[in-house]
PDB file of C-alpha atoms in Angstrom:
ATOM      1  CA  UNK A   1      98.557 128.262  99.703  1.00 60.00           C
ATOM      2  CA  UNK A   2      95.592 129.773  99.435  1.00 75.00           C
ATOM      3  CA  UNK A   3      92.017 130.124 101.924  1.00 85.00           C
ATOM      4  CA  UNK A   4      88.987 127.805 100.656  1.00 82.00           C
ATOM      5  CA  UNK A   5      85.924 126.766 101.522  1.00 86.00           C
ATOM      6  CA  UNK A   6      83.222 124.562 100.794  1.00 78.00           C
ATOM      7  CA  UNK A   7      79.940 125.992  99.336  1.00 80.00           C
ATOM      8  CA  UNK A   8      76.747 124.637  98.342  1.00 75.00           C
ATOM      9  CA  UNK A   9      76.292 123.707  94.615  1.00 69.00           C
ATOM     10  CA  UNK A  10      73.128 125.564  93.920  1.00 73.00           C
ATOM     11  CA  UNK A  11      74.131 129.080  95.818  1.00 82.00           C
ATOM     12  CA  UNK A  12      77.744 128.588  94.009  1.00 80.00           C
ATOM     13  CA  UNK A  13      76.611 128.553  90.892  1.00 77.00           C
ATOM     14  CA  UNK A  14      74.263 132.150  92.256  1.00 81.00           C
ATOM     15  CA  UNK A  15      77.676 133.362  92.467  1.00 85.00           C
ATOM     16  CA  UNK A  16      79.606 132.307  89.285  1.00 81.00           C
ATOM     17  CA  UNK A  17      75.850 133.912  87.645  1.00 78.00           C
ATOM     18  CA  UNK A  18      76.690 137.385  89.338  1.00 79.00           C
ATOM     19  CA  UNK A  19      73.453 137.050  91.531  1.00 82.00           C
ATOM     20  CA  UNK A  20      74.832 136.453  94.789  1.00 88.00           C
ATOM     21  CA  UNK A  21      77.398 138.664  96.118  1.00 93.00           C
ATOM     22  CA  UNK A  22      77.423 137.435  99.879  1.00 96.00           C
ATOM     23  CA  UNK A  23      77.759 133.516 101.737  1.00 94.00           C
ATOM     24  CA  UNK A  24      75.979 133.191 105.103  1.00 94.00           C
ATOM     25  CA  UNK A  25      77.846 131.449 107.445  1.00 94.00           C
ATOM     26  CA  UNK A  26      76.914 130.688 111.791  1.00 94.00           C
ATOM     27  CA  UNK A  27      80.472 132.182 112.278  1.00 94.00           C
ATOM     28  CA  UNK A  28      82.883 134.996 111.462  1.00 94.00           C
ATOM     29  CA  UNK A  29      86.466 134.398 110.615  1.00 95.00           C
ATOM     30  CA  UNK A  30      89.279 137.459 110.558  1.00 96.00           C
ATOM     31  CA  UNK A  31      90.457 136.478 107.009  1.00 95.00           C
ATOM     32  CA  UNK A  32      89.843 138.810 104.384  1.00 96.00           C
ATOM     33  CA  UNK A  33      91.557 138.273 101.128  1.00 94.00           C
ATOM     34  CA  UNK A  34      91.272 135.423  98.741  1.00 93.00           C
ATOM     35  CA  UNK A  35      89.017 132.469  99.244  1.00 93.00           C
ATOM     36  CA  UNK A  36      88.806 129.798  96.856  1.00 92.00           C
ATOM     37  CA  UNK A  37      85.011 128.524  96.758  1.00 90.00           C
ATOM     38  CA  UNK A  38      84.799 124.548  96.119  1.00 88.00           C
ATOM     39  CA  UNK A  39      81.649 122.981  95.455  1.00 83.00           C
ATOM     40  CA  UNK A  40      80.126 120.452  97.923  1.00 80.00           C
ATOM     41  CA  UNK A  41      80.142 117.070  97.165  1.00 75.00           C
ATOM     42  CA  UNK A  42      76.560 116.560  99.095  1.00 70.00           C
ATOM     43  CA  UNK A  43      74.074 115.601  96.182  1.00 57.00           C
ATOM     44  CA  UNK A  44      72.519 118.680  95.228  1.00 54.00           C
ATOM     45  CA  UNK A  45      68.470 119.725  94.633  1.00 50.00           C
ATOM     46  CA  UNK A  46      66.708 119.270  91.116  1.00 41.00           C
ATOM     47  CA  UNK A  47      67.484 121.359  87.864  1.00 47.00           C
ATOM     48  CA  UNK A  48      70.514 120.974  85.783  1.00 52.00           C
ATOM     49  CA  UNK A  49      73.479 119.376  86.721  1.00 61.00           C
ATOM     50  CA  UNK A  50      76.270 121.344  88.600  1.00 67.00           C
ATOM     51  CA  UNK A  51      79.531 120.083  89.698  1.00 75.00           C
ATOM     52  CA  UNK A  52      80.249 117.850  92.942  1.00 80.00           C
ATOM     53  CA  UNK A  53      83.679 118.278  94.598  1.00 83.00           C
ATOM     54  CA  UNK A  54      85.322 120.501  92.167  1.00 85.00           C
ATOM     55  CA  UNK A  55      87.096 124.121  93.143  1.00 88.00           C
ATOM     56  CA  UNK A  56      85.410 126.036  90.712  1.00 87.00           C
ATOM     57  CA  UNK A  57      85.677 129.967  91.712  1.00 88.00           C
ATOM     58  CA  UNK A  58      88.020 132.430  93.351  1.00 92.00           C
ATOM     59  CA  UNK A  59      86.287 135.263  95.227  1.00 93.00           C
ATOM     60  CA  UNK A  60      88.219 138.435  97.352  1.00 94.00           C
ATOM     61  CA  UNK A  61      86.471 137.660 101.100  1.00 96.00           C
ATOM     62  CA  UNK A  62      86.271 142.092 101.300  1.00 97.00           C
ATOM     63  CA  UNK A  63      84.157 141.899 104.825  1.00 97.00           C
ATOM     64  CA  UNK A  64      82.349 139.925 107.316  1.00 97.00           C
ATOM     65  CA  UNK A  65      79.470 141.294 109.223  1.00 97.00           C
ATOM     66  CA  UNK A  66      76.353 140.438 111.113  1.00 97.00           C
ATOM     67  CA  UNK A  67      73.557 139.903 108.583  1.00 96.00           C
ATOM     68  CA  UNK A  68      70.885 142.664 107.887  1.00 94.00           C
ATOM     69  CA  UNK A  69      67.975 143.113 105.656  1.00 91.00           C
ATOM     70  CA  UNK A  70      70.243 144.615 102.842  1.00 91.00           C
ATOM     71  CA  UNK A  71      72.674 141.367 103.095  1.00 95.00           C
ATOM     72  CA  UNK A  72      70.274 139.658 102.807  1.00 94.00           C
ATOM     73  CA  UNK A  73      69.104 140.642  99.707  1.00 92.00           C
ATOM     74  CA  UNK A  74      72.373 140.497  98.020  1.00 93.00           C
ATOM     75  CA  UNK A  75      72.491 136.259  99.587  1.00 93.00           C
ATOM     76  CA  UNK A  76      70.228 135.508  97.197  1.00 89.00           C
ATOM     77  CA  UNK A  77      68.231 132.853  99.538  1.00 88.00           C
ATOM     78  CA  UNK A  78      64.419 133.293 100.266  1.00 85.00           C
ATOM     79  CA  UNK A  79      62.739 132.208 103.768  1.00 88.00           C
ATOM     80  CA  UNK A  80      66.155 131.955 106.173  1.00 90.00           C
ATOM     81  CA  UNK A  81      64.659 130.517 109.513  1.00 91.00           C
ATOM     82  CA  UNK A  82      66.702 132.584 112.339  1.00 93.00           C
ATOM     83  CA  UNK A  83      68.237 135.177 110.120  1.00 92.00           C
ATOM     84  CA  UNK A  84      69.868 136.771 113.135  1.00 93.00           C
ATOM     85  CA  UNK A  85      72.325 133.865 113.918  1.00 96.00           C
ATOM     86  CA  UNK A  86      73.979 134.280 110.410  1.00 96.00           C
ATOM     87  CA  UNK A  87      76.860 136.092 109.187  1.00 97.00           C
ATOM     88  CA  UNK A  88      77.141 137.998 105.652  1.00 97.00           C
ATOM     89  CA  UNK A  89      80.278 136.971 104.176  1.00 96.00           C
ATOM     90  CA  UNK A  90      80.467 139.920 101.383  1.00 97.00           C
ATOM     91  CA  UNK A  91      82.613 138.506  98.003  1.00 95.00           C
ATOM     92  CA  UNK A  92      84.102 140.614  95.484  1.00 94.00           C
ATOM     93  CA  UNK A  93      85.824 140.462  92.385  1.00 92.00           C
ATOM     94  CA  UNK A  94      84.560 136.723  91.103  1.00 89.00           C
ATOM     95  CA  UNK A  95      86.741 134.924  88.868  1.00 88.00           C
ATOM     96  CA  UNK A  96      86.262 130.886  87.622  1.00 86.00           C
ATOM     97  CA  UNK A  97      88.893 128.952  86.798  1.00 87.00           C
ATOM     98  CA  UNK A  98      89.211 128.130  83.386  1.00 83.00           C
ATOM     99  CA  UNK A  99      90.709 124.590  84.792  1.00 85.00           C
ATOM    100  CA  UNK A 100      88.518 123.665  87.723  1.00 86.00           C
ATOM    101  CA  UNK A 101      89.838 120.558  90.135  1.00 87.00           C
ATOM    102  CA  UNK A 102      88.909 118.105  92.205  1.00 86.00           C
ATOM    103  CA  UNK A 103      88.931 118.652  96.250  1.00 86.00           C
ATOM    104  CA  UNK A 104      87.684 117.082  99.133  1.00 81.00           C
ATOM    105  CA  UNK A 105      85.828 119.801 101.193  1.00 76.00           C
ATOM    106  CA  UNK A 106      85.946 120.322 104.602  1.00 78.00           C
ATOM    107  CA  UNK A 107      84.113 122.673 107.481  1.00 78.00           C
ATOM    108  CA  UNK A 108      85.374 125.613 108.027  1.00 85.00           C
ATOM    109  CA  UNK A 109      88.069 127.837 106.605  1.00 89.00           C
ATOM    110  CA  UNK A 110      90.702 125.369 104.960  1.00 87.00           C
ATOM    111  CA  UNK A 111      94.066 125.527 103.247  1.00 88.00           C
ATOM    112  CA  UNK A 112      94.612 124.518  99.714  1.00 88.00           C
ATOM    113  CA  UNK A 113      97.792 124.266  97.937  1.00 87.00           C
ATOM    114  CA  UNK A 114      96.680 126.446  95.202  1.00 85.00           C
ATOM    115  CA  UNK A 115      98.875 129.484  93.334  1.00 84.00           C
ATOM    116  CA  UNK A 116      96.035 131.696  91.707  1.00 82.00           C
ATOM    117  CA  UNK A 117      98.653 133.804  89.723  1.00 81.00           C
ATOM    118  CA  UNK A 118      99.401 130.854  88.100  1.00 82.00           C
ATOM    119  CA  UNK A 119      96.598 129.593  87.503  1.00 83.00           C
ATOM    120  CA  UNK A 120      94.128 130.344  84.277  1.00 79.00           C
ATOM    121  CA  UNK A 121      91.370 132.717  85.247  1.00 78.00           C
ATOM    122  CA  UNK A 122      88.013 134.031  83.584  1.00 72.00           C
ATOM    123  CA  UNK A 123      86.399 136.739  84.134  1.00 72.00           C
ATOM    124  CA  UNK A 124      82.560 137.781  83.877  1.00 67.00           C
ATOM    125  CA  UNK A 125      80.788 137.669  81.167  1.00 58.00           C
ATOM    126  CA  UNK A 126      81.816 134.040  80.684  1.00 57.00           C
ATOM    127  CA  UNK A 127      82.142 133.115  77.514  1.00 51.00           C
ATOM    128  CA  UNK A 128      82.975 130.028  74.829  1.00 49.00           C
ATOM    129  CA  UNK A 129      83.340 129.435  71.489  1.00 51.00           C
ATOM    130  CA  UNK A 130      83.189 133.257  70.935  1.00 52.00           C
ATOM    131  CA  UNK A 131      79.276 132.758  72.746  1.00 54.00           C
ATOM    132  CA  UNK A 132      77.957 134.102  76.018  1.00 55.00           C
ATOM    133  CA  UNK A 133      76.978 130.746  78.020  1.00 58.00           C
ATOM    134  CA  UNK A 134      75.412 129.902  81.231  1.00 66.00           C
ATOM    135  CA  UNK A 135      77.980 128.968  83.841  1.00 66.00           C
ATOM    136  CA  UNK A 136      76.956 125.887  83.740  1.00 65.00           C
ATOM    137  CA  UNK A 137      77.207 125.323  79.704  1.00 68.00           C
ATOM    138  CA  UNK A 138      81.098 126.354  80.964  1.00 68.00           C
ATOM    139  CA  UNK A 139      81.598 123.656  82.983  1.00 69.00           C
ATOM    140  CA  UNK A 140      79.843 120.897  80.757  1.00 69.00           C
ATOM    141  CA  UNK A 141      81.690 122.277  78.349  1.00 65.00           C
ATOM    142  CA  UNK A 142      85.640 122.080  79.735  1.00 65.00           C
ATOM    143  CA  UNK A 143      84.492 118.059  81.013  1.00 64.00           C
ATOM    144  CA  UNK A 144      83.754 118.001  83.959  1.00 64.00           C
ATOM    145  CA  UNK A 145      82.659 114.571  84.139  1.00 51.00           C
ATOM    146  CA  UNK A 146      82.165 114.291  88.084  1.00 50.00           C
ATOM    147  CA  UNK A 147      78.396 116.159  87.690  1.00 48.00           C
ATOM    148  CA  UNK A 148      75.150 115.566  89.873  1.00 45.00           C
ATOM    149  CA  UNK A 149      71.478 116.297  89.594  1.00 40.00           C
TER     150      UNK A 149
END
């Protein structure tokens, strides 16, 4: 069993790119360790399409603190209304699956039956076909059919 939980498609993908290395959340949770990050199903904002309702990433959760200036930077997110009620959820060691799945998200923290040593992992730079790719050539690339604009 592993920790998951649900992340916006467009600041996922900031993280499978290596530009975000911290998730702002309203609350703090004691886990560290772990966290599988699944894309939200929500429809997502213009550009190219990313995946909807697929666990797509494994992060290490390494701390949780109140958010400052500095976390902020490393969020990745420009214009945050009420900085001060957010949380800096501060990821390490980012690894996608090389066989993403379907999930059904939920709020919160949330269990997933999911054994990461068995599972298929890739590690940055991601690459194909002997290539470097965007993250999101990846996915397009493996099939993943379920994708929205």
């Amino acid at each position: 069993s592993s920790a998951a939980s649900d992340v916006y498609k467009r600041q996922l993908y900031h993280i499978a790119a290596g530009l975000k290395t911290v998730e702002l959340r309203t609350w703090e949770t004691p886990y560290r360790g772990p966290i599988l990050l699944c894309s939200s199903a929500s429809a997502c904002g213009v550009g190219r399409a990313l995946p909807c309702g697929y666990a797509l990433l494994i992060a290490d959760l390494v701390d949780v603190k109140k958010l400052t200036p500095e976390l902020l930077e490393a969020a990745y997110i420009e214009g945050l209304q009420d900085p001060e009620k957010y949380f800096a959820w501060q990821l390490d060691n980012i690894r996608m699956l090389a066989d993403p799945f379907k999930i059904k998200g939920k709020l919160r923290l949330f269990d997933v039956d999911f054994d990461e040593q068995a599972a298929e992992l890739i590690f940055p730079p991601f690459t194909y076909d002997n290539g470097e790719c965007t993250v999101i050539d990846f996915w397009e690339y493996i099939g993943i059919t379920n994708l929205c604009r």
